[in-house]
Amino acid sequence: MTLMERFFLEKEKAQLVVVDVQEKLCRAMDEKVLAKLTGNISILLDAAAELGLPALATEQYVKGLGETIPVLKEKLPAASLEKMTFSCCGGEGFLEALEKNGRRQVILVGMETHVCVLQTALELLSRGYLVHLVCDAVMSRRKQNWEIAIKTMTAAGVVMTSTESVLFQLLRVAGTEEFKKLSKLVR
């Protein structure tokens, strides 16, 4: 695999996965960090819709944690997949949904970084996916847990990135209608 294949996202090969950004879980999070997370995930969902990337969301134990927060739910192209396993890969229909579109680059966002996001990233890596973790679009209740999870995923081979990096890699060039529309989201 070349450097570009490993580190550079391509809109024809990528898909977005939003992990467990749910009502009751969000109540336990730092409000300022949560606002940044939801804003960045919104940008990525808008970009996915504009650029034709599949977007998939999961919900952990909906009965206890509630549904995906409305500001994100309204931007999702399909209903979220409910799961009880921490790794999304163990949830019913998740792997089938990923495989269906044949895209091997996964842009991963959501919460909590050290539990569901971490376990999903590691399992996706083990299944041959290239995982790009959007560090400013994942969070944990405690910063130390977030930091340890980031280090663990880096050591495992997950590509660390940011919302703007993802956006401009997918756009590739300035001056297009897509660029004009989406670049406004990060100004």
Backbone as JSON Lines, residues from 0, in Angstrom:
{"i":0,"aa":"M","n":[0.84,-1.17,0.0],"ca":[0.0,0.0,0.0],"c":[0.89,1.25,0.0]}
{"i":1,"aa":"T","n":[0.56,2.18,-0.86],"ca":[1.36,3.4,-0.95],"c":[0.97,4.38,0.16]}
{"i":2,"aa":"L","n":[1.8,5.38,0.35],"ca":[1.52,6.42,1.32],"c":[0.19,7.1,1.03]}
{"i":3,"aa":"M","n":[-0.05,7.42,-0.23],"ca":[-1.3,8.08,-0.61],"c":[-2.51,7.17,-0.35]}
{"i":4,"aa":"E","n":[-2.4,5.9,-0.66],"ca":[-3.51,4.98,-0.42],"c":[-3.84,4.89,1.07]}
{"i":5,"aa":"R","n":[-2.83,4.96,1.91],"ca":[-3.05,4.83,3.35],"c":[-3.56,6.11,3.99]}
{"i":6,"aa":"F","n":[-3.02,7.25,3.6],"ca":[-3.3,8.48,4.32],"c":[-4.23,9.46,3.62]}
{"i":7,"aa":"F","n":[-4.55,9.23,2.36],"ca":[-5.34,10.21,1.63],"c":[-6.73,9.66,1.34]}
{"i":8,"aa":"L","n":[-7.74,10.35,1.81],"ca":[-9.12,9.94,1.58],"c":[-9.55,10.25,0.15]}
{"i":9,"aa":"E","n":[-10.35,9.37,-0.42],"ca":[-10.92,9.58,-1.75],"c":[-12.42,9.42,-1.66]}
{"i":10,"aa":"K","n":[-13.15,10.36,-2.24],"ca":[-14.61,10.33,-2.09],"c":[-15.25,9.08,-2.7]}
{"i":11,"aa":"E","n":[-14.59,8.46,-3.65],"ca":[-15.14,7.24,-4.25],"c":[-14.87,5.99,-3.4]}
{"i":12,"aa":"K","n":[-13.97,6.11,-2.41],"ca":[-13.59,4.96,-1.59],"c":[-13.98,5.1,-0.12]}
{"i":13,"aa":"A","n":[-14.48,6.26,0.28],"ca":[-14.71,6.55,1.7],"c":[-16.19,6.47,2.07]}
{"i":14,"aa":"Q","n":[-16.4,6.22,3.36],"ca":[-17.73,6.27,3.94],"c":[-17.6,6.79,5.37]}
{"i":15,"aa":"L","n":[-18.67,7.4,5.87],"ca":[-18.68,8.02,7.18],"c":[-19.46,7.15,8.16]}
{"i":16,"aa":"V","n":[-18.89,6.93,9.36],"ca":[-19.57,6.19,10.41],"c":[-19.65,7.08,11.64]}
{"i":17,"aa":"V","n":[-20.89,7.3,12.12],"ca":[-21.16,8.12,13.3],"c":[-21.56,7.18,14.44]}
{"i":18,"aa":"V","n":[-20.76,7.15,15.49],"ca":[-20.94,6.2,16.57],"c":[-21.62,6.85,17.78]}
{"i":19,"aa":"D","n":[-22.84,6.46,18.08],"ca":[-23.5,6.65,19.37],"c":[-23.54,8.07,19.91]}
{"i":20,"aa":"V","n":[-23.9,9.03,19.1],"ca":[-24.05,10.4,19.59],"c":[-25.52,10.54,20.02]}
{"i":21,"aa":"Q","n":[-25.79,10.06,21.23],"ca":[-27.16,9.89,21.7],"c":[-27.51,10.85,22.84]}
{"i":22,"aa":"E","n":[-28.81,11.09,22.96],"ca":[-29.35,12.1,23.87],"c":[-28.81,11.98,25.3]}
{"i":23,"aa":"K","n":[-29.02,10.85,25.95],"ca":[-28.63,10.72,27.36],"c":[-27.12,10.66,27.53]}
{"i":24,"aa":"L","n":[-26.42,10.1,26.58],"ca":[-24.96,10.06,26.66],"c":[-24.4,11.47,26.54]}
{"i":25,"aa":"C","n":[-25.01,12.28,25.68],"ca":[-24.54,13.66,25.5],"c":[-24.69,14.49,26.77]}
{"i":26,"aa":"R","n":[-25.68,14.18,27.59],"ca":[-25.88,14.92,28.84],"c":[-24.7,14.78,29.8]}
{"i":27,"aa":"A","n":[-23.95,13.7,29.66],"ca":[-22.81,13.44,30.55],"c":[-21.51,14.09,30.05]}
{"i":28,"aa":"M","n":[-21.57,14.74,28.91],"ca":[-20.37,15.29,28.27],"c":[-20.18,16.77,28.59]}
{"i":29,"aa":"D","n":[-18.94,17.23,28.48],"ca":[-18.62,18.64,28.61],"c":[-19.33,19.4,27.5]}
{"i":30,"aa":"E","n":[-20.09,20.43,27.86],"ca":[-20.93,21.15,26.9],"c":[-20.15,21.79,25.77]}
{"i":31,"aa":"K","n":[-19.0,22.39,26.08],"ca":[-18.2,23.07,25.05],"c":[-17.61,22.05,24.07]}
{"i":32,"aa":"V","n":[-17.11,20.96,24.59],"ca":[-16.53,19.92,23.73],"c":[-17.63,19.28,22.89]}
{"i":33,"aa":"L","n":[-18.79,19.05,23.51],"ca":[-19.92,18.47,22.79],"c":[-20.38,19.38,21.65]}
{"i":34,"aa":"A","n":[-20.43,20.67,21.89],"ca":[-20.84,21.61,20.83],"c":[-19.88,21.54,19.65]}
{"i":35,"aa":"K","n":[-18.59,21.46,19.94],"ca":[-17.6,21.35,18.86],"c":[-17.77,20.02,18.12]}
{"i":36,"aa":"L","n":[-17.96,18.93,18.87],"ca":[-18.15,17.61,18.26],"c":[-19.37,17.6,17.34]}
{"i":37,"aa":"T","n":[-20.51,18.07,17.84],"ca":[-21.72,18.02,17.0],"c":[-21.59,18.94,15.79]}
{"i":38,"aa":"G","n":[-20.94,20.07,15.96],"ca":[-20.71,20.95,14.81],"c":[-19.84,20.29,13.76]}
{"i":39,"aa":"N","n":[-18.77,19.63,14.19],"ca":[-17.88,18.96,13.24],"c":[-18.54,17.77,12.57]}
{"i":40,"aa":"I","n":[-19.31,17.0,13.32],"ca":[-20.02,15.87,12.71],"c":[-21.06,16.39,11.72]}
{"i":41,"aa":"S","n":[-21.71,17.49,12.04],"ca":[-22.67,18.09,11.09],"c":[-21.98,18.48,9.78]}
{"i":42,"aa":"I","n":[-20.81,19.07,9.89],"ca":[-20.04,19.43,8.69],"c":[-19.75,18.18,7.86]}
{"i":43,"aa":"L","n":[-19.31,17.13,8.52],"ca":[-18.97,15.9,7.8],"c":[-20.21,15.23,7.19]}
{"i":44,"aa":"L","n":[-21.34,15.3,7.87],"ca":[-22.58,14.76,7.28],"c":[-23.01,15.58,6.07]}
{"i":45,"aa":"D","n":[-22.89,16.9,6.15],"ca":[-23.21,17.75,4.99],"c":[-22.28,17.43,3.82]}
{"i":46,"aa":"A","n":[-20.99,17.27,4.12],"ca":[-20.03,16.93,3.07],"c":[-20.33,15.57,2.46]}
{"i":47,"aa":"A","n":[-20.66,14.61,3.29],"ca":[-20.99,13.27,2.79],"c":[-22.19,13.34,1.85]}
{"i":48,"aa":"A","n":[-23.22,14.07,2.24],"ca":[-24.41,14.2,1.39],"c":[-24.08,14.88,0.07]}
{"i":49,"aa":"E","n":[-23.3,15.95,0.11],"ca":[-22.95,16.7,-1.1],"c":[-22.06,15.89,-2.04]}
{"i":50,"aa":"L","n":[-21.14,15.11,-1.46],"ca":[-20.15,14.39,-2.27],"c":[-20.52,12.94,-2.57]}
{"i":51,"aa":"G","n":[-21.66,12.5,-2.07],"ca":[-22.12,11.15,-2.38],"c":[-21.47,10.04,-1.56]}
{"i":52,"aa":"L","n":[-20.99,10.37,-0.37],"ca":[-20.43,9.34,0.51],"c":[-21.55,8.71,1.34]}
{"i":53,"aa":"P","n":[-21.54,7.4,1.46],"ca":[-22.49,6.77,2.37],"c":[-22.2,7.2,3.8]}
{"i":54,"aa":"A","n":[-23.25,7.4,4.58],"ca":[-23.11,7.75,6.0],"c":[-24.0,6.79,6.8]}
{"i":55,"aa":"L","n":[-23.42,6.25,7.85],"ca":[-24.09,5.26,8.67],"c":[-23.93,5.66,10.12]}
{"i":56,"aa":"A","n":[-24.98,5.51,10.92],"ca":[-24.89,5.83,12.34],"c":[-25.35,4.65,13.17]}
{"i":57,"aa":"T","n":[-24.81,4.57,14.39],"ca":[-25.21,3.53,15.33],"c":[-25.73,4.17,16.6]}
{"i":58,"aa":"E","n":[-26.5,3.38,17.34],"ca":[-27.0,3.79,18.65],"c":[-26.82,2.63,19.62]}
{"i":59,"aa":"Q","n":[-26.17,2.92,20.73],"ca":[-25.91,1.93,21.77],"c":[-27.1,1.9,22.74]}
{"i":60,"aa":"Y","n":[-27.7,0.74,22.92],"ca":[-28.73,0.54,23.94],"c":[-29.7,1.73,24.01]}
{"i":61,"aa":"V","n":[-30.51,1.87,22.98],"ca":[-31.41,3.02,22.83],"c":[-32.33,3.18,24.04]}
{"i":62,"aa":"K","n":[-32.81,2.09,24.59],"ca":[-33.71,2.15,25.75],"c":[-33.08,2.93,26.91]}
{"i":63,"aa":"G","n":[-31.8,2.77,27.1],"ca":[-31.13,3.44,28.21],"c":[-30.48,4.77,27.85]}
{"i":64,"aa":"L","n":[-30.0,4.91,26.6],"ca":[-29.24,6.1,26.22],"c":[-29.96,7.04,25.26]}
{"i":65,"aa":"G","n":[-31.14,6.66,24.82],"ca":[-31.89,7.51,23.91],"c":[-31.41,7.38,22.47]}
{"i":66,"aa":"E","n":[-32.01,8.17,21.61],"ca":[-31.7,8.13,20.18],"c":[-30.59,9.13,19.84]}
{"i":67,"aa":"T","n":[-30.14,9.07,18.6],"ca":[-29.19,10.05,18.08],"c":[-29.78,11.44,18.26]}
{"i":68,"aa":"I","n":[-28.95,12.4,18.65],"ca":[-29.46,13.74,18.9],"c":[-30.08,14.31,17.61]}
{"i":69,"aa":"P","n":[-31.17,15.07,17.76],"ca":[-31.93,15.55,16.59],"c":[-31.1,16.3,15.55]}
{"i":70,"aa":"V","n":[-30.16,17.15,15.97],"ca":[-29.39,17.95,15.02],"c":[-28.59,17.07,14.06]}
{"i":71,"aa":"L","n":[-28.21,15.89,14.49],"ca":[-27.49,14.95,13.61],"c":[-28.46,13.99,12.93]}
{"i":72,"aa":"K","n":[-29.46,13.55,13.66],"ca":[-30.42,12.58,13.13],"c":[-31.08,13.09,11.85]}
{"i":73,"aa":"E","n":[-31.39,14.38,11.81],"ca":[-32.06,14.95,10.64],"c":[-31.16,14.97,9.4]}
{"i":74,"aa":"K","n":[-29.85,14.84,9.6],"ca":[-28.91,14.85,8.48],"c":[-28.53,13.45,8.0]}
{"i":75,"aa":"L","n":[-28.93,12.44,8.74],"ca":[-28.57,11.07,8.38],"c":[-29.46,10.57,7.25]}
{"i":76,"aa":"P","n":[-28.87,9.89,6.27],"ca":[-29.66,9.41,5.13],"c":[-30.55,8.2,5.46]}
{"i":77,"aa":"A","n":[-30.27,7.52,6.57],"ca":[-31.04,6.33,6.94],"c":[-31.13,6.25,8.46]}
{"i":78,"aa":"A","n":[-32.01,5.4,8.93],"ca":[-32.15,5.19,10.37],"c":[-30.86,4.62,10.95]}
{"i":79,"aa":"S","n":[-30.6,4.97,12.2],"ca":[-29.41,4.45,12.88],"c":[-29.6,2.98,13.2]}
{"i":80,"aa":"L","n":[-28.49,2.27,13.24],"ca":[-28.51,0.86,13.59],"c":[-28.33,0.72,15.1]}
{"i":81,"aa":"E","n":[-29.28,0.05,15.74],"ca":[-29.18,-0.16,17.18],"c":[-28.25,-1.32,17.46]}
{"i":82,"aa":"K","n":[-27.5,-1.21,18.57],"ca":[-26.57,-2.27,18.95],"c":[-26.5,-2.38,20.46]}
{"i":83,"aa":"M","n":[-26.04,-3.53,20.9],"ca":[-25.76,-3.75,22.32],"c":[-24.26,-3.97,22.54]}
{"i":84,"aa":"T","n":[-23.57,-4.38,21.48],"ca":[-22.12,-4.58,21.58],"c":[-21.44,-3.22,21.57]}
{"i":85,"aa":"F","n":[-20.28,-3.13,22.2],"ca":[-19.57,-1.85,22.18],"c":[-19.0,-1.58,20.79]}
{"i":86,"aa":"S","n":[-18.37,-2.57,20.17],"ca":[-17.91,-2.4,18.8],"c":[-19.12,-2.39,17.87]}
{"i":87,"aa":"C","n":[-19.16,-1.43,16.98],"ca":[-20.24,-1.38,15.99],"c":[-20.26,-2.66,15.15]}
{"i":88,"aa":"C","n":[-19.1,-3.26,14.98],"ca":[-18.99,-4.45,14.13],"c":[-19.82,-5.62,14.64]}
{"i":89,"aa":"G","n":[-20.15,-5.62,15.91],"ca":[-20.98,-6.69,16.47],"c":[-22.46,-6.41,16.37]}
{"i":90,"aa":"G","n":[-22.83,-5.2,15.96],"ca":[-24.24,-4.84,15.84],"c":[-24.86,-5.42,14.59]}
{"i":91,"aa":"E","n":[-26.11,-5.81,14.7],"ca":[-26.82,-6.44,13.59],"c":[-26.89,-5.5,12.39]}
{"i":92,"aa":"G","n":[-26.43,-5.97,11.26],"ca":[-26.52,-5.23,10.0],"c":[-25.38,-4.26,9.73]}
{"i":93,"aa":"F","n":[-24.53,-4.0,10.73],"ca":[-23.48,-2.99,10.55],"c":[-22.47,-3.4,9.48]}
{"i":94,"aa":"L","n":[-21.86,-4.55,9.64],"ca":[-20.85,-4.98,8.67],"c":[-21.44,-5.16,7.28]}
{"i":95,"aa":"E","n":[-22.66,-5.64,7.23],"ca":[-23.34,-5.8,5.93],"c":[-23.51,-4.44,5.25]}
{"i":96,"aa":"A","n":[-23.88,-3.42,6.04],"ca":[-24.05,-2.08,5.48],"c":[-22.73,-1.53,4.96]}
{"i":97,"aa":"L","n":[-21.64,-1.78,5.68],"ca":[-20.33,-1.32,5.21],"c":[-19.91,-2.04,3.95]}
{"i":98,"aa":"E","n":[-20.08,-3.34,3.94],"ca":[-19.66,-4.17,2.8],"c":[-20.46,-3.86,1.55]}
{"i":99,"aa":"K","n":[-21.73,-3.53,1.74],"ca":[-22.64,-3.33,0.61],"c":[-22.12,-2.32,-0.4]}
{"i":100,"aa":"N","n":[-21.5,-1.26,0.09],"ca":[-21.04,-0.23,-0.85],"c":[-19.61,-0.42,-1.32]}
{"i":101,"aa":"G","n":[-18.91,-1.4,-0.77],"ca":[-17.58,-1.74,-1.26],"c":[-16.49,-0.73,-0.97]}
{"i":102,"aa":"R","n":[-16.75,0.22,-0.09],"ca":[-15.76,1.27,0.22],"c":[-14.94,0.82,1.42]}
{"i":103,"aa":"R","n":[-13.6,0.91,1.31],"ca":[-12.71,0.38,2.35],"c":[-12.12,1.46,3.26]}
{"i":104,"aa":"Q","n":[-12.39,2.73,2.97],"ca":[-11.94,3.82,3.85],"c":[-13.11,4.21,4.75]}
{"i":105,"aa":"V","n":[-12.88,4.18,6.07],"ca":[-13.92,4.54,7.02],"c":[-13.5,5.8,7.77]}
{"i":106,"aa":"I","n":[-14.32,6.82,7.67],"ca":[-14.13,8.06,8.44],"c":[-14.96,7.88,9.7]}
{"i":107,"aa":"L","n":[-14.29,7.82,10.85],"ca":[-14.94,7.43,12.1],"c":[-15.06,8.62,13.04]}
{"i":108,"aa":"V","n":[-16.29,8.84,13.56],"ca":[-16.57,9.92,14.5],"c":[-17.53,9.4,15.57]}
{"i":109,"aa":"G","n":[-17.64,10.14,16.68],"ca":[-18.64,9.78,17.68],"c":[-18.12,9.68,19.09]}
{"i":110,"aa":"M","n":[-18.8,8.83,19.88],"ca":[-18.46,8.71,21.3],"c":[-18.78,7.32,21.83]}
{"i":111,"aa":"E","n":[-18.27,6.93,22.94],"ca":[-17.13,7.49,23.6],"c":[-15.87,6.93,22.96]}
{"i":112,"aa":"T","n":[-14.87,7.79,22.86],"ca":[-13.64,7.46,22.15],"c":[-12.98,6.21,22.68]}
{"i":113,"aa":"H","n":[-12.95,6.05,24.0],"ca":[-12.22,4.94,24.61],"c":[-13.02,3.65,24.73]}
{"i":114,"aa":"V","n":[-14.28,3.67,24.31],"ca":[-15.1,2.46,24.41],"c":[-15.55,2.06,22.99]}
{"i":115,"aa":"C","n":[-16.69,2.54,22.58],"ca":[-17.27,2.1,21.3],"c":[-16.44,2.51,20.09]}
{"i":116,"aa":"V","n":[-15.92,3.72,20.09],"ca":[-15.11,4.17,18.95],"c":[-13.82,3.35,18.87]}
{"i":117,"aa":"L","n":[-13.14,3.18,19.98],"ca":[-11.9,2.4,20.01],"c":[-12.13,0.96,19.55]}
{"i":118,"aa":"Q","n":[-13.1,0.31,20.13],"ca":[-13.35,-1.09,19.78],"c":[-13.76,-1.23,18.31]}
{"i":119,"aa":"T","n":[-14.54,-0.3,17.81],"ca":[-14.93,-0.32,16.4],"c":[-13.72,-0.14,15.5]}
{"i":120,"aa":"A","n":[-12.88,0.84,15.83],"ca":[-11.68,1.11,15.02],"c":[-10.78,-0.11,14.95]}
{"i":121,"aa":"L","n":[-10.52,-0.73,16.09],"ca":[-9.63,-1.89,16.11],"c":[-10.22,-3.06,15.32]}
{"i":122,"aa":"E","n":[-11.51,-3.28,15.46],"ca":[-12.12,-4.39,14.73],"c":[-12.16,-4.1,13.22]}
{"i":123,"aa":"L","n":[-12.43,-2.86,12.84],"ca":[-12.4,-2.52,11.41],"c":[-11.0,-2.71,10.83]}
{"i":124,"aa":"L","n":[-9.98,-2.29,11.57],"ca":[-8.6,-2.52,11.12],"c":[-8.34,-4.0,10.91]}
{"i":125,"aa":"S","n":[-8.78,-4.8,11.86],"ca":[-8.54,-6.25,11.77],"c":[-9.27,-6.87,10.58]}
{"i":126,"aa":"R","n":[-10.28,-6.21,10.08],"ca":[-11.05,-6.69,8.92],"c":[-10.56,-6.07,7.62]}
{"i":127,"aa":"G","n":[-9.46,-5.33,7.67],"ca":[-8.86,-4.8,6.45],"c":[-9.33,-3.42,6.01]}
{"i":128,"aa":"Y","n":[-10.09,-2.74,6.84],"ca":[-10.51,-1.38,6.5],"c":[-9.4,-0.4,6.85]}
{"i":129,"aa":"L","n":[-9.35,0.71,6.14],"ca":[-8.5,1.84,6.49],"c":[-9.36,2.78,7.31]}
{"i":130,"aa":"V","n":[-8.95,3.03,8.54],"ca":[-9.76,3.84,9.45],"c":[-9.09,5.2,9.65]}
{"i":131,"aa":"H","n":[-9.87,6.25,9.39],"ca":[-9.44,7.63,9.61],"c":[-10.28,8.18,10.76]}
{"i":132,"aa":"L","n":[-9.65,8.4,11.9],"ca":[-10.34,8.9,13.08],"c":[-10.28,10.42,13.08]}
{"i":133,"aa":"V","n":[-11.44,11.05,13.12],"ca":[-11.52,12.51,13.13],"c":[-11.43,12.96,14.59]}
{"i":134,"aa":"C","n":[-10.24,13.34,15.0],"ca":[-9.95,13.6,16.42],"c":[-10.78,14.73,17.02]}
{"i":135,"aa":"D","n":[-11.18,15.71,16.2],"ca":[-12.01,16.79,16.72],"c":[-13.51,16.49,16.57]}
{"i":136,"aa":"A","n":[-13.83,15.23,16.27],"ca":[-15.22,14.79,16.17],"c":[-15.45,13.48,16.93]}
{"i":137,"aa":"V","n":[-14.59,13.24,17.93],"ca":[-14.78,12.14,18.88],"c":[-14.54,12.68,20.27]}
{"i":138,"aa":"M","n":[-15.2,12.08,21.27],"ca":[-15.02,12.56,22.63],"c":[-15.33,11.48,23.64]}
{"i":139,"aa":"S","n":[-14.82,11.7,24.85],"ca":[-15.12,10.88,26.01],"c":[-15.49,11.82,27.15]}
{"i":140,"aa":"R","n":[-16.11,11.26,28.18],"ca":[-16.46,12.1,29.33],"c":[-15.21,12.67,29.99]}
{"i":141,"aa":"R","n":[-14.15,11.89,30.03],"ca":[-12.91,12.35,30.65],"c":[-11.81,12.47,29.6]}
{"i":142,"aa":"K","n":[-11.09,13.57,29.63],"ca":[-10.04,13.83,28.64],"c":[-8.96,12.75,28.67]}
{"i":143,"aa":"Q","n":[-8.61,12.25,29.84],"ca":[-7.57,11.22,29.93],"c":[-7.98,9.96,29.17]}
{"i":144,"aa":"N","n":[-9.23,9.57,29.25],"ca":[-9.7,8.41,28.49],"c":[-9.6,8.66,26.99]}
{"i":145,"aa":"W","n":[-9.95,9.87,26.56],"ca":[-9.84,10.26,25.15],"c":[-8.38,10.16,24.71]}
{"i":146,"aa":"E","n":[-7.46,10.73,25.51],"ca":[-6.04,10.73,25.16],"c":[-5.47,9.32,25.04]}
{"i":147,"aa":"I","n":[-5.8,8.46,25.98],"ca":[-5.29,7.08,25.95],"c":[-5.84,6.35,24.73]}
{"i":148,"aa":"A","n":[-7.1,6.55,24.43],"ca":[-7.69,5.9,23.25],"c":[-7.03,6.37,21.96]}
{"i":149,"aa":"I","n":[-6.74,7.66,21.87],"ca":[-6.06,8.2,20.68],"c":[-4.7,7.54,20.53]}
{"i":150,"aa":"K","n":[-3.95,7.44,21.62],"ca":[-2.63,6.79,21.58],"c":[-2.75,5.33,21.17]}
{"i":151,"aa":"T","n":[-3.72,4.64,21.71],"ca":[-3.92,3.22,21.38],"c":[-4.23,3.05,19.89]}
{"i":152,"aa":"M","n":[-5.14,3.85,19.39],"ca":[-5.51,3.73,17.98],"c":[-4.37,4.12,17.06]}
{"i":153,"aa":"T","n":[-3.59,5.12,17.44],"ca":[-2.42,5.5,16.65],"c":[-1.45,4.33,16.57]}
{"i":154,"aa":"A","n":[-1.18,3.71,17.71],"ca":[-0.27,2.56,17.74],"c":[-0.78,1.4,16.9]}
{"i":155,"aa":"A","n":[-2.1,1.27,16.82],"ca":[-2.7,0.17,16.05],"c":[-2.7,0.43,14.55]}
{"i":156,"aa":"G","n":[-2.51,1.69,14.14],"ca":[-2.48,2.0,12.71],"c":[-3.63,2.82,12.19]}
{"i":157,"aa":"V","n":[-4.47,3.35,13.09],"ca":[-5.54,4.24,12.67],"c":[-4.91,5.57,12.25]}
{"i":158,"aa":"V","n":[-5.42,6.16,11.18],"ca":[-4.94,7.46,10.71],"c":[-5.67,8.55,11.48]}
{"i":159,"aa":"M","n":[-4.92,9.4,12.16],"ca":[-5.5,10.52,12.9],"c":[-5.67,11.7,11.95]}
{"i":160,"aa":"T","n":[-6.83,12.35,12.03],"ca":[-7.11,13.45,11.13],"c":[-8.02,14.45,11.82]}
{"i":161,"aa":"S","n":[-8.44,15.49,11.1],"ca":[-9.36,16.5,11.63],"c":[-10.47,16.74,10.62]}
{"i":162,"aa":"T","n":[-11.5,17.42,11.09],"ca":[-12.65,17.71,10.22],"c":[-12.22,18.44,8.95]}
{"i":163,"aa":"E","n":[-11.44,19.5,9.1],"ca":[-11.02,20.26,7.91],"c":[-10.14,19.43,6.99]}
{"i":164,"aa":"S","n":[-9.25,18.63,7.54],"ca":[-8.4,17.78,6.7],"c":[-9.25,16.82,5.88]}
{"i":165,"aa":"V","n":[-10.23,16.2,6.52],"ca":[-11.13,15.28,5.8],"c":[-11.85,16.03,4.69]}
{"i":166,"aa":"L","n":[-12.42,17.16,5.03],"ca":[-13.19,17.93,4.05],"c":[-12.36,18.28,2.82]}
{"i":167,"aa":"F","n":[-11.15,18.8,3.03],"ca":[-10.35,19.25,1.89],"c":[-9.69,18.09,1.15]}
{"i":168,"aa":"Q","n":[-9.46,16.97,1.81],"ca":[-8.99,15.78,1.06],"c":[-10.09,15.28,0.14]}
{"i":169,"aa":"L","n":[-11.32,15.26,0.63],"ca":[-12.43,14.79,-0.2],"c":[-12.72,15.75,-1.35]}
{"i":170,"aa":"L","n":[-12.55,17.05,-1.12],"ca":[-12.79,18.04,-2.17],"c":[-11.68,18.05,-3.22]}
{"i":171,"aa":"R","n":[-10.45,17.91,-2.8],"ca":[-9.25,17.87,-3.65],"c":[-8.86,19.18,-4.32]}
{"i":172,"aa":"V","n":[-9.81,19.9,-4.91],"ca":[-9.48,21.13,-5.64],"c":[-10.42,22.27,-5.25]}
{"i":173,"aa":"A","n":[-9.91,23.48,-5.38],"ca":[-10.72,24.68,-5.13],"c":[-11.44,25.08,-6.41]}
{"i":174,"aa":"G","n":[-12.42,25.94,-6.25],"ca":[-13.08,26.52,-7.41],"c":[-14.29,25.76,-7.92]}
{"i":175,"aa":"T","n":[-14.49,24.53,-7.5],"ca":[-15.66,23.76,-7.95],"c":[-16.9,24.23,-7.19]}
{"i":176,"aa":"E","n":[-18.06,23.86,-7.67],"ca":[-19.3,24.19,-6.96],"c":[-19.33,23.51,-5.59]}
{"i":177,"aa":"E","n":[-18.85,22.27,-5.52],"ca":[-18.77,21.56,-4.23],"c":[-17.88,22.33,-3.26]}
{"i":178,"aa":"F","n":[-16.73,22.78,-3.75],"ca":[-15.81,23.55,-2.9],"c":[-16.48,24.82,-2.39]}
{"i":179,"aa":"K","n":[-17.12,25.55,-3.29],"ca":[-17.76,26.81,-2.9],"c":[-18.81,26.59,-1.82]}
{"i":180,"aa":"K","n":[-19.56,25.52,-1.96],"ca":[-20.62,25.22,-1.0],"c":[-20.06,24.73,0.34]}
{"i":181,"aa":"L","n":[-19.13,23.77,0.29],"ca":[-18.66,23.12,1.52],"c":[-17.59,23.9,2.27]}
{"i":182,"aa":"S","n":[-16.77,24.66,1.57],"ca":[-15.72,25.41,2.28],"c":[-16.33,26.46,3.21]}
{"i":183,"aa":"K","n":[-17.54,26.9,2.92],"ca":[-18.22,27.86,3.79],"c":[-18.49,27.26,5.18]}
{"i":184,"aa":"L","n":[-18.59,25.96,5.26],"ca":[-18.9,25.3,6.53],"c":[-17.78,25.42,7.56]}
{"i":185,"aa":"V","n":[-16.57,25.68,7.1],"ca":[-15.43,25.74,8.03],"c":[-14.83,27.15,8.14]}
{"i":186,"aa":"R","n":[-15.52,28.13,7.65],"ca":[-15.03,29.51,7.74],"c":[-15.49,30.16,9.02]}
